[in-house]
Amino acid sequence: MHKSNLDEAADLSLKVVSLSRPSSFSGKIEDVHGKHKEFSAHVRIIAASHFLPFSIAVSEETPTEPFQWKVSRRSGHTAMYAGIRSLSDNPNADCTHVGWIGNYKDLKGEEHSCDDLSHESRTNICKELEKHDAVPVFVDEATANGHYEGYSKQILWPLLHYMSWSDSNPMKSAWWDCYNKVSKTFATAISAIYKDGDIVWIHDYHLLLLPEMFRALNPKATIGLFLHSPFPSSELFRSLPNRKEILYGMLGSTSIGFQTYSYARHFLSSCTRVLGLESTPTGIDNMGNMVAIGVFPIGIDARQVQERRSLPAVQTKMKNLREMFANKRIIIGRDRLDEVAGIKQKLEAFEKFLEMYPEWQNNVVLIQVTQPGQTRQPKLEAKISELVTSINSNYGSLEFMPVMYHHTFLNTDEYMALLNIADLCLITVIRDGMNTGSLEYVVCQQDKHSPLLLSEFTGTAGSVSGAIQINPWDYQGVAQAIDTALRMGPDEKKVRYKEMYRHVMNHDAQYWASTVIQDLRATVLAGQSSSVTPKLDMALFVKGFKASKRRMIMLDYDGTLTPITNIPAQALPPTEMLEALRALCADPRNFVSVISGRDRAFLELHLGDIEGLALSGEHGSFIRYPGGEWINLLAEMDMSWKDEVLSIFEFYTERTVGATIEAKETSITWHFRNADPEYGEFQAKECMNHLENSVVSKRPVEILVGKKCLEVRPISVNKGEIVKRLMGAKPKQWDFVVCAGDDKTDEDMFRSLRTIKRSVAGNTSGEEGLNAVSTSVGMGTNWSSMSMRLPPYYFTITVGPPDKRSAAAWHVSSSHDVVEALMLLAASNNNAE
């Protein structure tokens, strides 16, 4: 990799470490936009969302087909659309938006499906949208309905917002089929315009399968996924029948972004508990591919809100509203009519407020505007109407109603006017991805500095520090907060507002979009600059085997010859692996050995009948040469430490459900693979600390941290010593050496062979230089390029991802690949005969 690219990776990494901006912001919109960083190199971005930010209507010029079209902006998702649109304003970026066009409107304003449009009319849609850097995806009406109205709105949306599924509307398998079909259609549409090096940025829960499907078509693509909605806890998410498909679909991404840290943490937990994948706070190991996880709170288009609130039409409506509610304090709320919007809780709390503080009666009005939610909810509508009637009956009069309830779409001018004149904004949602309405309110309050009461269950709550956070379920607490906010003095209002305003202006939609893309590029560049172990070169592998006369083959068992299993006893040798071992052992030119952490009883039972196979058990404590008896290499060693270790392991086993102890002759292992993943890791760390303080510091033993296990063994025993013993005093006799393993215990073998290889090649004088190279470019690169392609052939192979830190020269992805490689050698061996 060129130095300029490495420098760029480092520069980008520094840029995306923090989502915060300097606190010296002056408060001017122009200053905010001046701070958006230009990309350091040109980038093409393909953004994909369920809907395009445009709607289409038939042009008056063409009353009959083929139609010409008029394009207008679609309402909703303003923050997401603004962020995507802002990428095109960057001089070093081109952004194309891909999405479903939806229905079109005819000359009468009536909506129709695009299904029956002629090919020429559809082509004209594409041409018109191309002017707006958009590419339409056409989906037939039945599939679109099953995808959006079915699986997305009836299954995923309630789940992500912690709602139970409706018993009156059971899950239909056809919905899942439609969800799959739409993702495949999007994958095909994006692939048609994709070029190598493009960034594909996928949005929200409607397209969670798309990352994996698109990667199947474009394996090397850079794919970002951003989830705008919440992500529930793993206990709730695991109730989804298609949970694994959804998670694997998302993990097709290079990087996944969330609104808050808690949503990201829930996703990581789901991947660990449902899929059994290893995770860190910043990523998931998806079968060798590291998927980065990031947190990027979305913002709004502050410039657009600022300009809109100052329009003459808005000022006129503000004047009318002031006259209508003269001498009244105005509380506003605007929500979708959904259970998660918390409208019922808001009305209950407002009624409690009027009851607790009678002095505010006839002096405060709640203007609550609702618009249709994700689904029609007659029971909720009836309950809200009942509450509104109750409050107005108990606390209103013929002249004044304390609740002004409007169930309708509010035009933007009226909405802006309400945000400007309000004395308080009350948001009581019980679950929301972000709630950008609160941010719009802040921008509109530059004159009044009115307070914001914000539910702690919104994504925004963790960012807008100047807001008063409330629990919507605590009606009395919300009532007290309303009273406190209405009585707040001008100085406190100003201090709180300054904090909120600074955040909103510093973290607008443009900043959000550019930060996500910068982070995605940094992730890719960092991956390119890290040490990568190359994939095993099968051609070279077979070539070296055929050309050699004396071959040493050393293999680990668990995770190398067989997959890791939850129950160790179930890791039985597959038939094809046994056949390959028998074929290789039958050739006198080959010396084949299995070097395992298993005890000798297990190895004898499952591999002992293979003639010519050497076995080593318990990480080098025992060895059995072909045709010989088992030799205990630790016969003279003091093993009294085992009782201490066993008692400590028993202590933690009793307190960790699912944990087990495996007692061997020369070592003891504590397994926690079947325990709760997070609690198991925690207990393992506690156990290791206990062992280090009580045993390791006093006895000649060491702790091996394996895959979901801890093993205590004598310090003088490891697989590297067995490798030295097998290679013998004259390692030059071996002109082809293979060593394969998958975990930390196998690194001892790789390091021993690296030392032996250098001595055989007469390269000991250059060892210092080689070590320096290894440090800078990675062990794998040094091995494969400098020595491993030349005889004598030493193939050290680690099982796992290419970016796994290892002393091995090559990597394969799974134990299946190891067995395949052995079968290739066995086949070439037979052919040679």
Coordinates of C-alpha atoms in Angstrom, one line a residue, residues 56 58 65 67 69 100-106 109-118 121-122 125 137-145:
I56 CA -43.8 11.7 -9.6
V58 CA -48.1 13.0 -15.0
E65 CA -49.2 7.4 -22.7
F67 CA -46.3 10.0 -20.2
W69 CA -43.3 13.5 -15.8
W100 CA -38.6 2.8 -4.9
I101 CA -40.6 5.4 -6.7
G102 CA -43.9 4.4 -5.3
N103 CA -47.2 5.2 -7.0
Y104 CA -47.7 8.1 -9.5
K105 CA -50.4 10.7 -9.7
D106 CA -52.5 11.3 -12.8
G109 CA -54.3 13.8 -8.5
E110 CA -55.3 10.2 -8.1
E111 CA -52.6 7.6 -7.3
H112 CA -51.9 4.6 -9.5
S113 CA -49.4 1.7 -9.5
C114 CA -46.6 1.9 -12.0
D115 CA -47.3 -1.8 -12.9
D116 CA -49.3 -1.0 -16.0
L117 CA -47.1 1.8 -17.3
S118 CA -45.6 1.2 -20.8
S121 CA -43.3 5.8 -19.8
R122 CA -41.0 4.0 -17.3
I125 CA -39.4 8.3 -15.4
V137 CA -36.5 0.8 -8.5
F138 CA -39.7 -0.6 -9.9
V139 CA -41.5 -3.2 -7.7
D140 CA -44.9 -4.7 -8.6
E141 CA -47.8 -3.6 -6.4
A142 CA -48.4 -7.0 -4.7
T143 CA -44.7 -7.4 -3.7
A144 CA -44.4 -3.8 -2.6
N145 CA -47.4 -4.1 -0.4

